[in-house]
């Protein structure tokens, strides 16, 4: 037999082996660290590493070889730059002070000589410093020379040509400074400041010259455009980051100013001929931007293409706009923006062409932003009819929407929506052709096609609604039109969801065939080897089909149709409130349409939305029936429970169908509305609560609803009893509740005998609550002592019984009632004692309590957990 050592001896053996393992592990880690350090590259003069011993005495932190001394750190360049910057700044301040303050104390020759000498010295010094490789100092003196040249220009204007026009002199001076600093920067190529300074000075000659000559705004725009073209050329071909950045900033500023100038002149032109010259400016800007985009990097090329497209639209659209009435200006620009789509046939670089397409999209988006507020007014306008329900049919559709909108100015808005919707619809229908045409510039995917179809549907729907409003169709025609639109949208949603589900099933089958083919091809390749890539091809087909199968479910078009149908139905329901007959016709039609669509819809979520909407319309229709009968709100409350009753029956019919729960919850919301209407009258409230309890009890018959509906039914019945007793001004509710409590407790006792595992809340909770809670409510306001005494004794007995038999419901209910009764009886004395105590004592006691709880927090937490466990073990 195998010898087994005693536990103490075995523990000692294990400890020794673990210590040996730790020692060996430390040795290996030390050796590994040395090897890693030895393999790292070292300086040529670094000492060689000696082979370390492998004994146990060597620690990882022990150094091997001589440690090289750290080199003395050199002065950071940042300190040098600070010193040079401060020195140059002080020299600049001195030069400015000399020019502005001490100028008059010298003669004309002396002043000119001093400035000329200092400027020449400042310009010559950087060349000498660069030869001695003092680049930073040379940059500082170049900055000083730049300031001195500006002071020279100021001095010349103040002394030599004081009568010259300031703008004209500034334009000439900026041109001279541009040439001077460009030549200086090219001569001293190592300096970084001169060439950006020349780029800065080149921004002003043309602009200031045109301004000084009093040229019209259009000429100023041409000057800005010419400057922007120069900036663009420098940005593309300039050398140095500073030069390109400065030129790029100038390009953005001057180009934007030129475009805004041309656009402003185009929008304010009196006629088509007056818009030609601004259009020519904008077209030139478009050509320049497109030429720059042809050679620019990808990101800037896309921006240039977008600017070119927008400028072209503004140019051509401005000429045509001046020839049409004001209401049709936006459609003109829209058509010009859509014309940019022809860029797909042009031979443009990919990024520049994308920019032109973005410009087209921006124009279309701007036109939609102009037109969509009219659609919102059509949808939200009927809200005002809520204040005057059934006041009579208005004169027309506009009368129901209100006269706040200027409908005459929106005459072209339906056309805008229709044109964009038609374009998106054509793209959706002929998507392969569109993909083939757009292939050189973009590669739109399936999501883009779905978005195009959804956009076409939404915009087409909005165009029809807005056209009816702008035309001012009669009220019955508007109601019928919106009803037909809702029906059409529901049909699209149902058919689209069904078609997509069928396509998903077909793709899933194709995926299985593809996978099978892949397996067969793979096995064939393994056997014969004649087609080495057959297996790979088969796998690709299978995976592609599987990806297609993954898109089973409603498409974006179907979801959009469903959302539009629900939104349109809400607006239609509000619109129908103007006339009683229209309300019944519309709500009845909505109930039928949404219920029928729910029956035909395949996806569960969409089916649930349709079913819930049908329940909501049914509840609204029931409320209208109550209004036609002349019932007060509290009298109409019981009638509103018809729809919840139908939903309970429908839920029992559907059973475990996923739509059953949403339908029943929608019916429950109708029941809440009925309870809210009955609140002002207690007798009706008790009746409605009791009827709701009956409905909840009916739902509790089903096992899957019993855990929630059962408790809800009990609460509703008890609450109805309390409300009824309060409405009857009963001062002794025990006479009514005890006859209910005793049988309920007997039934609970029989239930516990039959099923010992049944919860005490189910067996005894309803019976105890039926008497304890109403009695507590009455005792809380009873000034006498018999009722609280009897209720307290009863609660004490119930609490003791619950503790003895380990029943959770009697223990908690009895304990809670006993505590509240005790609090009610002791409250006056507590108030008297609190009034007699000093005001500082309650906060002090509270603080001590918190300190005590904090000090014994862990113990209190364990006590709470024990109490929770004890209560959890009770039935």
PDB file of C-alpha atoms in Angstrom, residues 305-457:
ATOM      1  CA  UNK A 305     -15.430  70.717 -56.256  1.00  0.00           C
ATOM      2  CA  UNK A 306     -18.203  71.604 -53.805  1.00  0.00           C
ATOM      3  CA  UNK A 307     -17.380  75.318 -54.021  1.00  0.00           C
ATOM      4  CA  UNK A 308     -17.309  75.127 -57.812  1.00  0.00           C
ATOM      5  CA  UNK A 309     -20.706  73.442 -57.910  1.00  0.00           C
ATOM      6  CA  UNK A 310     -22.332  75.940 -55.542  1.00  0.00           C
ATOM      7  CA  UNK A 311     -20.850  78.904 -57.430  1.00  0.00           C
ATOM      8  CA  UNK A 312     -22.126  77.534 -60.740  1.00  0.00           C
ATOM      9  CA  UNK A 313     -25.624  77.062 -59.313  1.00  0.00           C
ATOM     10  CA  UNK A 314     -25.605  80.608 -57.924  1.00  0.00           C
ATOM     11  CA  UNK A 315     -24.430  81.993 -61.278  1.00  0.00           C
ATOM     12  CA  UNK A 316     -26.912  80.269 -63.566  1.00  0.00           C
ATOM     13  CA  UNK A 317     -29.756  80.245 -61.072  1.00  0.00           C
ATOM     14  CA  UNK A 318     -29.334  83.963 -60.394  1.00  0.00           C
ATOM     15  CA  UNK A 319     -29.899  84.825 -64.054  1.00  0.00           C
ATOM     16  CA  UNK A 320     -32.982  82.619 -64.361  1.00  0.00           C
ATOM     17  CA  UNK A 321     -34.312  83.675 -60.948  1.00  0.00           C
ATOM     18  CA  UNK A 322     -34.492  87.289 -62.017  1.00  0.00           C
ATOM     19  CA  UNK A 323     -36.935  86.320 -64.766  1.00  0.00           C
ATOM     20  CA  UNK A 324     -39.510  84.409 -62.669  1.00  0.00           C
ATOM     21  CA  UNK A 325     -41.864  85.445 -59.834  1.00  0.00           C
ATOM     22  CA  UNK A 326     -40.647  85.385 -56.245  1.00  0.00           C
ATOM     23  CA  UNK A 327     -42.469  82.190 -55.269  1.00  0.00           C
ATOM     24  CA  UNK A 328     -40.551  80.224 -57.906  1.00  0.00           C
ATOM     25  CA  UNK A 329     -37.003  81.280 -57.025  1.00  0.00           C
ATOM     26  CA  UNK A 330     -36.233  78.158 -54.979  1.00  0.00           C
ATOM     27  CA  UNK A 331     -37.344  75.724 -57.732  1.00  0.00           C
ATOM     28  CA  UNK A 332     -34.998  77.519 -60.142  1.00  0.00           C
ATOM     29  CA  UNK A 333     -32.001  76.931 -57.892  1.00  0.00           C
ATOM     30  CA  UNK A 334     -33.188  73.374 -57.267  1.00  0.00           C
ATOM     31  CA  UNK A 335     -33.201  72.574 -60.987  1.00  0.00           C
ATOM     32  CA  UNK A 336     -29.731  74.069 -61.338  1.00  0.00           C
ATOM     33  CA  UNK A 337     -28.552  71.950 -58.427  1.00  0.00           C
ATOM     34  CA  UNK A 338     -29.995  68.823 -59.980  1.00  0.00           C
ATOM     35  CA  UNK A 339     -28.235  69.682 -63.225  1.00  0.00           C
ATOM     36  CA  UNK A 340     -24.943  69.234 -61.379  1.00  0.00           C
ATOM     37  CA  UNK A 341     -25.665  65.499 -61.297  1.00  0.00           C
ATOM     38  CA  UNK A 342     -24.520  65.386 -64.897  1.00  0.00           C
ATOM     39  CA  UNK A 343     -21.007  65.523 -63.504  1.00  0.00           C
ATOM     40  CA  UNK A 344     -21.141  61.721 -63.348  1.00  0.00           C
ATOM     41  CA  UNK A 345     -20.631  61.762 -67.117  1.00  0.00           C
ATOM     42  CA  UNK A 346     -17.752  64.262 -66.985  1.00  0.00           C
ATOM     43  CA  UNK A 347     -14.121  63.224 -66.819  1.00  0.00           C
ATOM     44  CA  UNK A 348     -13.294  64.797 -63.501  1.00  0.00           C
ATOM     45  CA  UNK A 349     -10.985  63.481 -60.802  1.00  0.00           C
ATOM     46  CA  UNK A 350     -12.808  61.264 -58.347  1.00  0.00           C
ATOM     47  CA  UNK A 351     -12.557  63.578 -55.350  1.00  0.00           C
ATOM     48  CA  UNK A 352     -13.434  66.737 -57.307  1.00  0.00           C
ATOM     49  CA  UNK A 353     -16.465  65.010 -58.810  1.00  0.00           C
ATOM     50  CA  UNK A 354     -17.573  63.964 -55.336  1.00  0.00           C
ATOM     51  CA  UNK A 355     -17.360  67.595 -54.296  1.00  0.00           C
ATOM     52  CA  UNK A 356     -19.660  68.608 -57.146  1.00  0.00           C
ATOM     53  CA  UNK A 357     -22.110  65.894 -56.079  1.00  0.00           C
ATOM     54  CA  UNK A 358     -21.965  67.233 -52.519  1.00  0.00           C
ATOM     55  CA  UNK A 359     -22.794  70.687 -53.863  1.00  0.00           C
ATOM     56  CA  UNK A 360     -25.821  69.243 -55.636  1.00  0.00           C
ATOM     57  CA  UNK A 361     -26.928  67.550 -52.437  1.00  0.00           C
ATOM     58  CA  UNK A 362     -26.485  70.802 -50.497  1.00  0.00           C
ATOM     59  CA  UNK A 363     -28.705  72.677 -52.951  1.00  0.00           C
ATOM     60  CA  UNK A 364     -31.373  69.979 -52.734  1.00  0.00           C
ATOM     61  CA  UNK A 365     -31.192  69.994 -48.944  1.00  0.00           C
ATOM     62  CA  UNK A 366     -31.587  73.781 -48.882  1.00  0.00           C
ATOM     63  CA  UNK A 367     -34.656  73.563 -51.097  1.00  0.00           C
ATOM     64  CA  UNK A 368     -36.167  70.923 -48.807  1.00  0.00           C
ATOM     65  CA  UNK A 369     -35.492  73.063 -45.731  1.00  0.00           C
ATOM     66  CA  UNK A 370     -37.485  75.808 -47.429  1.00  0.00           C
ATOM     67  CA  UNK A 371     -40.404  73.525 -48.325  1.00  0.00           C
ATOM     68  CA  UNK A 372     -40.743  71.229 -45.291  1.00  0.00           C
ATOM     69  CA  UNK A 373     -42.166  73.843 -42.847  1.00  0.00           C
ATOM     70  CA  UNK A 374     -45.281  73.873 -45.011  1.00  0.00           C
ATOM     71  CA  UNK A 375     -45.687  70.118 -44.526  1.00  0.00           C
ATOM     72  CA  UNK A 376     -45.266  70.556 -40.774  1.00  0.00           C
ATOM     73  CA  UNK A 377     -47.982  73.225 -40.817  1.00  0.00           C
ATOM     74  CA  UNK A 378     -50.340  70.855 -42.623  1.00  0.00           C
ATOM     75  CA  UNK A 379     -49.718  68.085 -40.085  1.00  0.00           C
ATOM     76  CA  UNK A 380     -49.827  70.216 -36.929  1.00  0.00           C
ATOM     77  CA  UNK A 381     -52.409  72.775 -37.993  1.00  0.00           C
ATOM     78  CA  UNK A 382     -55.458  70.655 -37.014  1.00  0.00           C
ATOM     79  CA  UNK A 383     -54.344  70.759 -33.357  1.00  0.00           C
ATOM     80  CA  UNK A 384     -56.331  73.977 -32.983  1.00  0.00           C
ATOM     81  CA  UNK A 385     -59.552  72.039 -33.632  1.00  0.00           C
ATOM     82  CA  UNK A 386     -59.222  70.329 -30.239  1.00  0.00           C
ATOM     83  CA  UNK A 387     -60.440  73.523 -28.578  1.00  0.00           C
ATOM     84  CA  UNK A 388     -63.641  73.556 -30.709  1.00  0.00           C
ATOM     85  CA  UNK A 389     -64.654  69.946 -31.272  1.00  0.00           C
ATOM     86  CA  UNK A 390     -67.539  69.472 -33.725  1.00  0.00           C
ATOM     87  CA  UNK A 391     -67.925  73.204 -34.291  1.00  0.00           C
ATOM     88  CA  UNK A 392     -68.780  72.575 -37.927  1.00  0.00           C
ATOM     89  CA  UNK A 393     -66.888  71.858 -41.119  1.00  0.00           C
ATOM     90  CA  UNK A 394     -64.657  74.777 -42.151  1.00  0.00           C
ATOM     91  CA  UNK A 395     -64.877  76.457 -45.537  1.00  0.00           C
ATOM     92  CA  UNK A 396     -61.847  74.638 -46.862  1.00  0.00           C
ATOM     93  CA  UNK A 397     -58.695  72.804 -45.985  1.00  0.00           C
ATOM     94  CA  UNK A 398     -56.930  76.061 -45.129  1.00  0.00           C
ATOM     95  CA  UNK A 399     -59.710  76.972 -42.714  1.00  0.00           C
ATOM     96  CA  UNK A 400     -58.983  73.832 -40.721  1.00  0.00           C
ATOM     97  CA  UNK A 401     -55.248  74.566 -40.709  1.00  0.00           C
ATOM     98  CA  UNK A 402     -55.443  78.225 -39.721  1.00  0.00           C
ATOM     99  CA  UNK A 403     -54.319  81.288 -41.580  1.00  0.00           C
ATOM    100  CA  UNK A 404     -50.971  81.714 -39.823  1.00  0.00           C
ATOM    101  CA  UNK A 405     -49.030  80.378 -42.830  1.00  0.00           C
ATOM    102  CA  UNK A 406     -48.578  82.495 -45.963  1.00  0.00           C
ATOM    103  CA  UNK A 407     -49.815  79.783 -48.322  1.00  0.00           C
ATOM    104  CA  UNK A 408     -49.421  81.943 -51.429  1.00  0.00           C
ATOM    105  CA  UNK A 409     -45.661  82.116 -50.843  1.00  0.00           C
ATOM    106  CA  UNK A 410     -45.519  78.302 -50.668  1.00  0.00           C
ATOM    107  CA  UNK A 411     -47.141  77.759 -54.051  1.00  0.00           C
ATOM    108  CA  UNK A 412     -43.971  76.192 -55.445  1.00  0.00           C
ATOM    109  CA  UNK A 413     -43.163  74.096 -52.368  1.00  0.00           C
ATOM    110  CA  UNK A 414     -45.181  71.049 -53.535  1.00  0.00           C
ATOM    111  CA  UNK A 415     -43.288  71.170 -56.831  1.00  0.00           C
ATOM    112  CA  UNK A 416     -39.963  71.152 -54.990  1.00  0.00           C
ATOM    113  CA  UNK A 417     -40.992  68.127 -52.940  1.00  0.00           C
ATOM    114  CA  UNK A 418     -42.391  66.368 -55.997  1.00  0.00           C
ATOM    115  CA  UNK A 419     -39.249  66.938 -58.084  1.00  0.00           C
ATOM    116  CA  UNK A 420     -36.934  65.618 -55.361  1.00  0.00           C
ATOM    117  CA  UNK A 421     -39.268  62.704 -54.673  1.00  0.00           C
ATOM    118  CA  UNK A 422     -39.362  61.860 -58.369  1.00  0.00           C
ATOM    119  CA  UNK A 423     -35.590  61.907 -58.596  1.00  0.00           C
ATOM    120  CA  UNK A 424     -35.196  59.660 -55.568  1.00  0.00           C
ATOM    121  CA  UNK A 425     -37.901  57.338 -56.843  1.00  0.00           C
ATOM    122  CA  UNK A 426     -36.213  57.044 -60.227  1.00  0.00           C
ATOM    123  CA  UNK A 427     -32.925  56.270 -58.500  1.00  0.00           C
ATOM    124  CA  UNK A 428     -34.646  53.619 -56.388  1.00  0.00           C
ATOM    125  CA  UNK A 429     -36.285  51.983 -59.374  1.00  0.00           C
ATOM    126  CA  UNK A 430     -33.211  52.068 -61.632  1.00  0.00           C
ATOM    127  CA  UNK A 431     -30.541  51.511 -59.037  1.00  0.00           C
ATOM    128  CA  UNK A 432     -28.233  49.268 -61.145  1.00  0.00           C
ATOM    129  CA  UNK A 433     -28.080  51.912 -63.863  1.00  0.00           C
ATOM    130  CA  UNK A 434     -27.348  54.603 -61.300  1.00  0.00           C
ATOM    131  CA  UNK A 435     -24.580  52.524 -59.747  1.00  0.00           C
ATOM    132  CA  UNK A 436     -23.022  51.980 -63.153  1.00  0.00           C
ATOM    133  CA  UNK A 437     -23.120  55.712 -63.958  1.00  0.00           C
ATOM    134  CA  UNK A 438     -21.770  56.769 -60.559  1.00  0.00           C
ATOM    135  CA  UNK A 439     -19.046  54.117 -60.490  1.00  0.00           C
ATOM    136  CA  UNK A 440     -16.229  56.567 -61.472  1.00  0.00           C
ATOM    137  CA  UNK A 441     -17.100  58.898 -58.580  1.00  0.00           C
ATOM    138  CA  UNK A 442     -18.851  56.846 -55.882  1.00  0.00           C
ATOM    139  CA  UNK A 443     -19.992  53.348 -55.005  1.00  0.00           C
ATOM    140  CA  UNK A 444     -23.444  53.623 -53.367  1.00  0.00           C
ATOM    141  CA  UNK A 445     -24.548  50.546 -51.453  1.00  0.00           C
ATOM    142  CA  UNK A 446     -27.814  48.862 -50.589  1.00  0.00           C
ATOM    143  CA  UNK A 447     -28.421  51.186 -47.633  1.00  0.00           C
ATOM    144  CA  UNK A 448     -28.249  54.179 -49.965  1.00  0.00           C
ATOM    145  CA  UNK A 449     -30.878  52.573 -52.196  1.00  0.00           C
ATOM    146  CA  UNK A 450     -33.175  51.974 -49.209  1.00  0.00           C
ATOM    147  CA  UNK A 451     -32.663  55.576 -48.094  1.00  0.00           C
ATOM    148  CA  UNK A 452     -33.549  56.808 -51.584  1.00  0.00           C
ATOM    149  CA  UNK A 453     -36.758  54.788 -51.621  1.00  0.00           C
ATOM    150  CA  UNK A 454     -37.746  55.955 -48.137  1.00  0.00           C
ATOM    151  CA  UNK A 455     -37.007  59.578 -49.018  1.00  0.00           C
ATOM    152  CA  UNK A 456     -39.025  59.339 -52.220  1.00  0.00           C
ATOM    153  CA  UNK A 457     -42.007  57.952 -50.312  1.00  0.00           C
TER     154      UNK A 457
END
